[in-house]
Structures are given as C-alpha cells and as structure tokens.
Amino acid sequence: MTLLDTTILFVKQQLQKAEGGHDWFHIERVYKNSLLIAEEEECNIEVVTLAALLHDIADSKFHDGDETIGPSIARGFLEDQKVDEATIAHVISIIENISFKGGNFEKQFHSKELEIVQDADRLDAIGAIGIARTFNYGGFKNRPLYHPAIAPNLHMSKEEYKNSESPTLNHFYEKLLLLKDKMNTETGKKIAATRHHFMEQFLAQFYAEWDGER
C-alpha cells in the first residue's frame, strides 16, 4: 500500500464513531478542496495531502479541549510509516495552527501548505455543508437553534470560544461569516465568496420564517 492509502485507512478507522461534522467525510472534503487549491499554488503536495488527511484526527472539542492529542496521534502514525522528520514536523505544525479558535489566535507558524489546508478546512465550514455541520454540532451539544435575547459575542478570547454554549445561529456571526475575509489563497477566496452569499441568503430566510413573514 502507498502512504496515501495507508493514511486514508488509518483516518477512516480512527474516525469511525466521530460526530457527523468531523467524520471521515469531512476529512475527504477537506482533502479534495486542498488538492483543488494546490493546483494554483507552489507547494509540497505530500505535506498538503498528509496535513489535510490528519488535521482532525483528534479534534480537541471531543477530547476535553486537549490540543495535544491530535498532533501526538498524527506524529506517532507518521513515525510508524517512516516519514522523514522534516515532513512530520511540517505536518504537525499545520495541525497545531489550522484552527479558527475564535479568530483571535495568532498563528505561530506560516507556510504555503498551511494556507492551503487551512483554506480547505474553512471552506468546509461555510456554504450549504457549513450550515449543515453547524446545526449538526449544535444538536450534538443540545444547544438551542436561536434565542433572540442572546446576542453573538464578536470579541471572544480563545478560551471563551472553546467553552461557548451559545445558540447555534450565533455561530454564524462568531465564526462562519468571518471566514470569507480570512482566506489565504485566491482560489479559496473565490469559492468562499459564493458560499458566503449562500449563508447570507439562508439567514435572511431563517429570520423571515422565525418572524412569520414567509
């Protein structure tokens, strides 16, 4: 088996019981988006591929906020596959710096490969799939759909963002609608613009239905 085949098999096994918005199919979509964006960028495609496939191998949201588990599992797997240390270090740095974390997180690492995988991951958080994932996670956490008296918190710290229990619709304003302007690559920006517009249309329809206007 190739390294790609082995990695895909490993990720599928690890995420067999994952929440629907962070399962293998999320990984697959991010992987495909990464390859699409990478076509227009000068990059190390092996690093992009491995980082895309392993970026959510153990999301901290499902491990009591522990951000070390994912990188540790990814490193262990890559070392077992005899991947060279430079590649492993790069992939781990991407995993450690890819998350939104409230939008106030200062990245400690920069690379074209990180930009590509981060854009691909953010694209899966917006548009039709982003909407579906948001409400799926809200249901998983038993959060209300919307509460008119609870305003979005637009200036959350990393810890506040991690521990937020606000209604699902607030997440649009606290993250999803912010992502369009945080894209790194030209391809990412183009795709994000279309998905962003779709979310705006959805919100307009949601509020109209909530208020009994449509």
PDB file of C-alpha atoms in Angstrom:
ATOM      1  CA  MET A   1       0.000   0.000   0.000  1.00  0.00           C
ATOM      2  CA  THR A   2       1.120   3.543  -0.673  1.00  0.00           C
ATOM      3  CA  LEU A   3       1.481   6.109   2.111  1.00  0.00           C
ATOM      4  CA  LEU A   4      -1.688   7.776   0.825  1.00  0.00           C
ATOM      5  CA  ASP A   5      -3.665   4.530   1.011  1.00  0.00           C
ATOM      6  CA  THR A   6      -2.334   3.725   4.462  1.00  0.00           C
ATOM      7  CA  THR A   7      -3.138   7.213   5.757  1.00  0.00           C
ATOM      8  CA  ILE A   8      -6.691   7.127   4.422  1.00  0.00           C
ATOM      9  CA  LEU A   9      -7.277   3.705   6.003  1.00  0.00           C
ATOM     10  CA  PHE A  10      -5.858   4.916   9.332  1.00  0.00           C
ATOM     11  CA  VAL A  11      -8.033   8.038   9.382  1.00  0.00           C
ATOM     12  CA  LYS A  12     -11.178   6.094   8.492  1.00  0.00           C
ATOM     13  CA  GLN A  13     -10.521   3.692  11.345  1.00  0.00           C
ATOM     14  CA  GLN A  14      -9.803   6.473  13.839  1.00  0.00           C
ATOM     15  CA  LEU A  15     -12.953   8.413  12.955  1.00  0.00           C
ATOM     16  CA  GLN A  16     -15.439   5.541  12.717  1.00  0.00           C
ATOM     17  CA  LYS A  17     -17.593   6.924  15.542  1.00  0.00           C
ATOM     18  CA  ALA A  18     -16.895  10.623  15.038  1.00  0.00           C
ATOM     19  CA  GLU A  19     -19.585  13.329  15.177  1.00  0.00           C
ATOM     20  CA  GLY A  20     -21.084  13.882  11.721  1.00  0.00           C
ATOM     21  CA  GLY A  21     -19.393  17.213  11.075  1.00  0.00           C
ATOM     22  CA  HIS A  22     -15.929  15.918  11.954  1.00  0.00           C
ATOM     23  CA  ASP A  23     -16.034  12.429  10.461  1.00  0.00           C
ATOM     24  CA  TRP A  24     -14.197  10.820   7.550  1.00  0.00           C
ATOM     25  CA  PHE A  25     -16.378  12.605   5.021  1.00  0.00           C
ATOM     26  CA  HIS A  26     -15.316  15.980   6.445  1.00  0.00           C
ATOM     27  CA  ILE A  27     -11.702  14.873   6.048  1.00  0.00           C
ATOM     28  CA  GLU A  28     -12.351  13.713   2.500  1.00  0.00           C
ATOM     29  CA  ARG A  29     -13.918  17.035   1.536  1.00  0.00           C
ATOM     30  CA  VAL A  30     -11.000  18.981   3.047  1.00  0.00           C
ATOM     31  CA  TYR A  31      -8.572  16.695   1.212  1.00  0.00           C
ATOM     32  CA  LYS A  32     -10.332  17.297  -2.125  1.00  0.00           C
ATOM     33  CA  ASN A  33     -10.521  21.058  -1.513  1.00  0.00           C
ATOM     34  CA  SER A  34      -6.816  21.062  -0.643  1.00  0.00           C
ATOM     35  CA  LEU A  35      -5.898  19.362  -3.919  1.00  0.00           C
ATOM     36  CA  LEU A  36      -8.065  21.827  -5.835  1.00  0.00           C
ATOM     37  CA  ILE A  37      -6.425  24.858  -4.203  1.00  0.00           C
ATOM     38  CA  ALA A  38      -2.942  23.339  -4.519  1.00  0.00           C
ATOM     39  CA  GLU A  39      -3.299  23.229  -8.311  1.00  0.00           C
ATOM     40  CA  GLU A  40      -2.808  27.011  -8.350  1.00  0.00           C
ATOM     41  CA  GLU A  41      -0.063  27.186  -5.694  1.00  0.00           C
ATOM     42  CA  GLU A  42       3.621  26.341  -5.435  1.00  0.00           C
ATOM     43  CA  CYS A  43       3.679  23.811  -2.633  1.00  0.00           C
ATOM     44  CA  ASN A  44       4.823  20.464  -1.268  1.00  0.00           C
ATOM     45  CA  ILE A  45       1.884  18.280  -2.235  1.00  0.00           C
ATOM     46  CA  GLU A  46       2.883  15.458   0.115  1.00  0.00           C
ATOM     47  CA  VAL A  47       2.750  17.815   3.099  1.00  0.00           C
ATOM     48  CA  VAL A  48      -0.593  19.211   1.921  1.00  0.00           C
ATOM     49  CA  THR A  49      -2.020  15.711   1.490  1.00  0.00           C
ATOM     50  CA  LEU A  50      -0.869  14.378   4.851  1.00  0.00           C
ATOM     51  CA  ALA A  51      -1.918  17.520   6.727  1.00  0.00           C
ATOM     52  CA  ALA A  52      -5.368  17.545   5.115  1.00  0.00           C
ATOM     53  CA  LEU A  53      -5.946  13.896   5.978  1.00  0.00           C
ATOM     54  CA  LEU A  54      -4.637  14.134   9.547  1.00  0.00           C
ATOM     55  CA  HIS A  55      -5.717  17.648  10.561  1.00  0.00           C
ATOM     56  CA  ASP A  56      -8.763  16.469  12.576  1.00  0.00           C
ATOM     57  CA  ILE A  57      -7.541  13.056  13.689  1.00  0.00           C
ATOM     58  CA  ALA A  58      -8.453  14.002  17.276  1.00  0.00           C
ATOM     59  CA  ASP A  59     -10.249  17.350  17.395  1.00  0.00           C
ATOM     60  CA  SER A  60      -9.783  18.954  20.814  1.00  0.00           C
ATOM     61  CA  LYS A  61     -13.545  19.684  21.008  1.00  0.00           C
ATOM     62  CA  PHE A  62     -14.101  15.987  21.571  1.00  0.00           C
ATOM     63  CA  HIS A  63     -11.163  15.471  23.932  1.00  0.00           C
ATOM     64  CA  ASP A  64     -11.941  17.894  26.778  1.00  0.00           C
ATOM     65  CA  GLY A  65     -10.175  20.721  24.961  1.00  0.00           C
ATOM     66  CA  ASP A  66      -6.814  18.912  24.880  1.00  0.00           C
ATOM     67  CA  GLU A  67      -4.986  20.280  21.824  1.00  0.00           C
ATOM     68  CA  THR A  68      -2.017  17.909  22.173  1.00  0.00           C
ATOM     69  CA  ILE A  69      -3.793  14.639  21.381  1.00  0.00           C
ATOM     70  CA  GLY A  70      -4.269  15.227  17.645  1.00  0.00           C
ATOM     71  CA  PRO A  71      -0.658  16.205  16.933  1.00  0.00           C
ATOM     72  CA  SER A  72       0.567  13.314  19.099  1.00  0.00           C
ATOM     73  CA  ILE A  73      -1.527  10.722  17.252  1.00  0.00           C
ATOM     74  CA  ALA A  74      -0.515  12.152  13.885  1.00  0.00           C
ATOM     75  CA  ARG A  75       3.175  12.119  14.797  1.00  0.00           C
ATOM     76  CA  GLY A  76       3.002   8.547  16.040  1.00  0.00           C
ATOM     77  CA  PHE A  77       1.352   7.404  12.825  1.00  0.00           C
ATOM     78  CA  LEU A  78       3.810   9.225  10.560  1.00  0.00           C
ATOM     79  CA  GLU A  79       6.800   7.928  12.501  1.00  0.00           C
ATOM     80  CA  ASP A  80       5.447   4.388  12.162  1.00  0.00           C
ATOM     81  CA  GLN A  81       5.276   4.963   8.412  1.00  0.00           C
ATOM     82  CA  LYS A  82       8.945   6.070   8.375  1.00  0.00           C
ATOM     83  CA  VAL A  83       8.096   9.525   7.054  1.00  0.00           C
ATOM     84  CA  ASP A  84      11.090  11.865   7.240  1.00  0.00           C
ATOM     85  CA  GLU A  85      11.278  14.203  10.238  1.00  0.00           C
ATOM     86  CA  ALA A  86      11.133  17.429   8.207  1.00  0.00           C
ATOM     87  CA  THR A  87       7.823  16.355   6.668  1.00  0.00           C
ATOM     88  CA  ILE A  88       6.451  15.200  10.020  1.00  0.00           C
ATOM     89  CA  ALA A  89       7.393  18.481  11.709  1.00  0.00           C
ATOM     90  CA  HIS A  90       5.729  20.481   8.941  1.00  0.00           C
ATOM     91  CA  VAL A  91       2.512  18.434   9.090  1.00  0.00           C
ATOM     92  CA  ILE A  92       2.352  18.721  12.881  1.00  0.00           C
ATOM     93  CA  SER A  93       2.861  22.486  12.697  1.00  0.00           C
ATOM     94  CA  ILE A  94      -0.077  22.727  10.300  1.00  0.00           C
ATOM     95  CA  ILE A  95      -2.304  20.659  12.605  1.00  0.00           C
ATOM     96  CA  GLU A  96      -1.359  22.883  15.555  1.00  0.00           C
ATOM     97  CA  ASN A  97      -2.103  26.132  13.726  1.00  0.00           C
ATOM     98  CA  ILE A  98      -5.052  25.368  11.452  1.00  0.00           C
ATOM     99  CA  SER A  99      -7.977  26.019  13.808  1.00  0.00           C
ATOM    100  CA  PHE A 100     -10.070  29.194  13.980  1.00  0.00           C
ATOM    101  CA  LYS A 101     -10.058  29.369  17.825  1.00  0.00           C
ATOM    102  CA  GLY A 102     -12.273  32.429  17.990  1.00  0.00           C
ATOM    103  CA  GLY A 103     -10.396  34.344  15.312  1.00  0.00           C
ATOM    104  CA  ASN A 104      -8.080  35.918  17.880  1.00  0.00           C
ATOM    105  CA  PHE A 105      -5.438  33.199  17.741  1.00  0.00           C
ATOM    106  CA  GLU A 106      -2.065  34.387  16.478  1.00  0.00           C
ATOM    107  CA  LYS A 107      -0.522  31.716  14.292  1.00  0.00           C
ATOM    108  CA  GLN A 108       2.920  30.639  15.452  1.00  0.00           C
ATOM    109  CA  PHE A 109       3.782  29.056  12.116  1.00  0.00           C
ATOM    110  CA  HIS A 110       3.438  30.105   8.489  1.00  0.00           C
ATOM    111  CA  SER A 111       3.753  28.159   5.247  1.00  0.00           C
ATOM    112  CA  LYS A 112       2.040  27.933   1.880  1.00  0.00           C
ATOM    113  CA  GLU A 113       0.968  24.405   2.780  1.00  0.00           C
ATOM    114  CA  LEU A 114      -0.735  25.647   5.950  1.00  0.00           C
ATOM    115  CA  GLU A 115      -2.525  28.343   3.945  1.00  0.00           C
ATOM    116  CA  ILE A 116      -3.849  25.729   1.516  1.00  0.00           C
ATOM    117  CA  VAL A 117      -5.103  23.232   4.095  1.00  0.00           C
ATOM    118  CA  GLN A 118      -6.496  25.988   6.314  1.00  0.00           C
ATOM    119  CA  ASP A 119      -8.480  27.414   3.399  1.00  0.00           C
ATOM    120  CA  ALA A 120      -9.758  23.940   2.515  1.00  0.00           C
ATOM    121  CA  ASP A 121     -10.847  23.341   6.107  1.00  0.00           C
ATOM    122  CA  ARG A 122     -12.525  26.732   6.329  1.00  0.00           C
ATOM    123  CA  LEU A 123     -14.389  26.170   3.067  1.00  0.00           C
ATOM    124  CA  ASP A 124     -15.994  23.103   4.637  1.00  0.00           C
ATOM    125  CA  ALA A 125     -17.218  25.321   7.486  1.00  0.00           C
ATOM    126  CA  ILE A 126     -19.243  27.613   5.198  1.00  0.00           C
ATOM    127  CA  GLY A 127     -21.856  27.314   2.481  1.00  0.00           C
ATOM    128  CA  ALA A 128     -24.508  24.576   2.461  1.00  0.00           C
ATOM    129  CA  ILE A 129     -22.270  21.995   4.099  1.00  0.00           C
ATOM    130  CA  GLY A 130     -21.092  24.513   6.661  1.00  0.00           C
ATOM    131  CA  ILE A 131     -24.702  25.232   7.615  1.00  0.00           C
ATOM    132  CA  ALA A 132     -25.455  21.513   7.899  1.00  0.00           C
ATOM    133  CA  ARG A 133     -22.339  20.901  10.026  1.00  0.00           C
ATOM    134  CA  THR A 134     -23.145  23.826  12.312  1.00  0.00           C
ATOM    135  CA  PHE A 135     -26.638  22.616  13.141  1.00  0.00           C
ATOM    136  CA  ASN A 136     -25.456  19.018  13.409  1.00  0.00           C
ATOM    137  CA  TYR A 137     -22.903  20.046  16.040  1.00  0.00           C
ATOM    138  CA  GLY A 138     -25.450  22.254  17.792  1.00  0.00           C
ATOM    139  CA  GLY A 139     -27.761  19.260  18.065  1.00  0.00           C
ATOM    140  CA  PHE A 140     -24.873  17.106  19.267  1.00  0.00           C
ATOM    141  CA  LYS A 141     -24.306  19.637  22.083  1.00  0.00           C
ATOM    142  CA  ASN A 142     -28.071  20.090  22.670  1.00  0.00           C
ATOM    143  CA  ARG A 143     -27.931  23.827  22.008  1.00  0.00           C
ATOM    144  CA  PRO A 144     -30.998  25.917  21.064  1.00  0.00           C
ATOM    145  CA  LEU A 145     -31.323  26.808  17.396  1.00  0.00           C
ATOM    146  CA  TYR A 146     -31.674  30.511  18.129  1.00  0.00           C
ATOM    147  CA  HIS A 147     -32.510  32.812  21.019  1.00  0.00           C
ATOM    148  CA  PRO A 148     -33.353  36.426  20.117  1.00  0.00           C
ATOM    149  CA  ALA A 149     -32.230  37.675  23.548  1.00  0.00           C
ATOM    150  CA  ILE A 150     -28.753  36.130  23.354  1.00  0.00           C
ATOM    151  CA  ALA A 151     -26.518  38.232  21.132  1.00  0.00           C
ATOM    152  CA  PRO A 152     -23.431  36.826  19.401  1.00  0.00           C
ATOM    153  CA  ASN A 153     -20.116  37.509  21.149  1.00  0.00           C
ATOM    154  CA  LEU A 154     -17.865  39.002  18.481  1.00  0.00           C
ATOM    155  CA  HIS A 155     -14.836  39.509  20.689  1.00  0.00           C
ATOM    156  CA  MET A 156     -14.305  36.141  22.329  1.00  0.00           C
ATOM    157  CA  SER A 157     -10.958  35.027  23.648  1.00  0.00           C
ATOM    158  CA  LYS A 158      -9.667  31.615  22.636  1.00  0.00           C
ATOM    159  CA  GLU A 159     -10.922  30.137  25.923  1.00  0.00           C
ATOM    160  CA  GLU A 160     -14.340  31.799  25.637  1.00  0.00           C
ATOM    161  CA  TYR A 161     -14.697  30.468  22.104  1.00  0.00           C
ATOM    162  CA  LYS A 162     -13.707  26.964  23.185  1.00  0.00           C
ATOM    163  CA  ASN A 163     -16.217  26.945  26.067  1.00  0.00           C
ATOM    164  CA  SER A 164     -19.086  28.777  24.385  1.00  0.00           C
ATOM    165  CA  GLU A 165     -22.591  27.305  24.772  1.00  0.00           C
ATOM    166  CA  SER A 166     -24.404  29.976  22.761  1.00  0.00           C
ATOM    167  CA  PRO A 167     -27.302  29.182  20.392  1.00  0.00           C
ATOM    168  CA  THR A 168     -26.314  27.608  17.093  1.00  0.00           C
ATOM    169  CA  LEU A 169     -27.293  30.609  14.983  1.00  0.00           C
ATOM    170  CA  ASN A 170     -24.828  32.796  16.889  1.00  0.00           C
ATOM    171  CA  HIS A 171     -22.012  30.671  15.474  1.00  0.00           C
ATOM    172  CA  PHE A 172     -22.666  32.207  12.066  1.00  0.00           C
ATOM    173  CA  TYR A 173     -21.629  35.610  13.405  1.00  0.00           C
ATOM    174  CA  GLU A 174     -18.925  34.335  15.731  1.00  0.00           C
ATOM    175  CA  LYS A 175     -17.178  32.303  13.021  1.00  0.00           C
ATOM    176  CA  LEU A 176     -18.805  31.357   9.716  1.00  0.00           C
ATOM    177  CA  LEU A 177     -19.450  34.829   8.321  1.00  0.00           C
ATOM    178  CA  LEU A 178     -15.928  35.901   9.293  1.00  0.00           C
ATOM    179  CA  LEU A 179     -14.144  33.225   7.282  1.00  0.00           C
ATOM    180  CA  LYS A 180     -14.560  34.775   3.821  1.00  0.00           C
ATOM    181  CA  ASP A 181     -12.188  37.593   4.734  1.00  0.00           C
ATOM    182  CA  LYS A 182      -9.704  35.259   6.390  1.00  0.00           C
ATOM    183  CA  MET A 183      -8.972  33.103   3.347  1.00  0.00           C
ATOM    184  CA  ASN A 184      -5.330  32.876   2.306  1.00  0.00           C
ATOM    185  CA  THR A 185      -5.358  31.842  -1.356  1.00  0.00           C
ATOM    186  CA  GLU A 186      -7.036  33.278  -4.443  1.00  0.00           C
ATOM    187  CA  THR A 187      -8.843  30.004  -5.138  1.00  0.00           C
ATOM    188  CA  GLY A 188     -10.050  29.869  -1.551  1.00  0.00           C
ATOM    189  CA  LYS A 189     -11.297  33.452  -1.723  1.00  0.00           C
ATOM    190  CA  LYS A 190     -13.296  32.796  -4.905  1.00  0.00           C
ATOM    191  CA  ILE A 191     -15.024  29.705  -3.557  1.00  0.00           C
ATOM    192  CA  ALA A 192     -15.626  31.338  -0.172  1.00  0.00           C
ATOM    193  CA  ALA A 193     -17.395  34.312  -1.755  1.00  0.00           C
ATOM    194  CA  THR A 194     -20.042  32.056  -3.304  1.00  0.00           C
ATOM    195  CA  ARG A 195     -20.548  30.048  -0.126  1.00  0.00           C
ATOM    196  CA  HIS A 196     -20.701  33.211   1.977  1.00  0.00           C
ATOM    197  CA  HIS A 197     -23.502  34.588  -0.196  1.00  0.00           C
ATOM    198  CA  PHE A 198     -25.455  31.361   0.244  1.00  0.00           C
ATOM    199  CA  MET A 199     -25.200  31.684   4.041  1.00  0.00           C
ATOM    200  CA  GLU A 200     -26.480  35.257   3.887  1.00  0.00           C
ATOM    201  CA  GLN A 201     -29.494  34.054   1.911  1.00  0.00           C
ATOM    202  CA  PHE A 202     -30.103  31.284   4.425  1.00  0.00           C
ATOM    203  CA  LEU A 203     -30.034  33.699   7.364  1.00  0.00           C
ATOM    204  CA  ALA A 204     -32.466  36.063   5.662  1.00  0.00           C
ATOM    205  CA  GLN A 205     -34.862  33.167   5.089  1.00  0.00           C
ATOM    206  CA  PHE A 206     -34.374  31.868   8.646  1.00  0.00           C
ATOM    207  CA  TYR A 207     -35.275  35.195  10.260  1.00  0.00           C
ATOM    208  CA  ALA A 208     -38.258  35.663   7.930  1.00  0.00           C
ATOM    209  CA  GLU A 209     -39.594  32.246   8.873  1.00  0.00           C
ATOM    210  CA  TRP A 210     -38.875  32.850  12.570  1.00  0.00           C
ATOM    211  CA  ASP A 211     -40.886  36.073  12.457  1.00  0.00           C
ATOM    212  CA  GLY A 212     -43.703  34.527  10.429  1.00  0.00           C
ATOM    213  CA  GLU A 213     -43.072  36.702   7.395  1.00  0.00           C
ATOM    214  CA  ARG A 214     -42.597  33.943   4.810  1.00  0.00           C
TER     215      ARG A 214
END
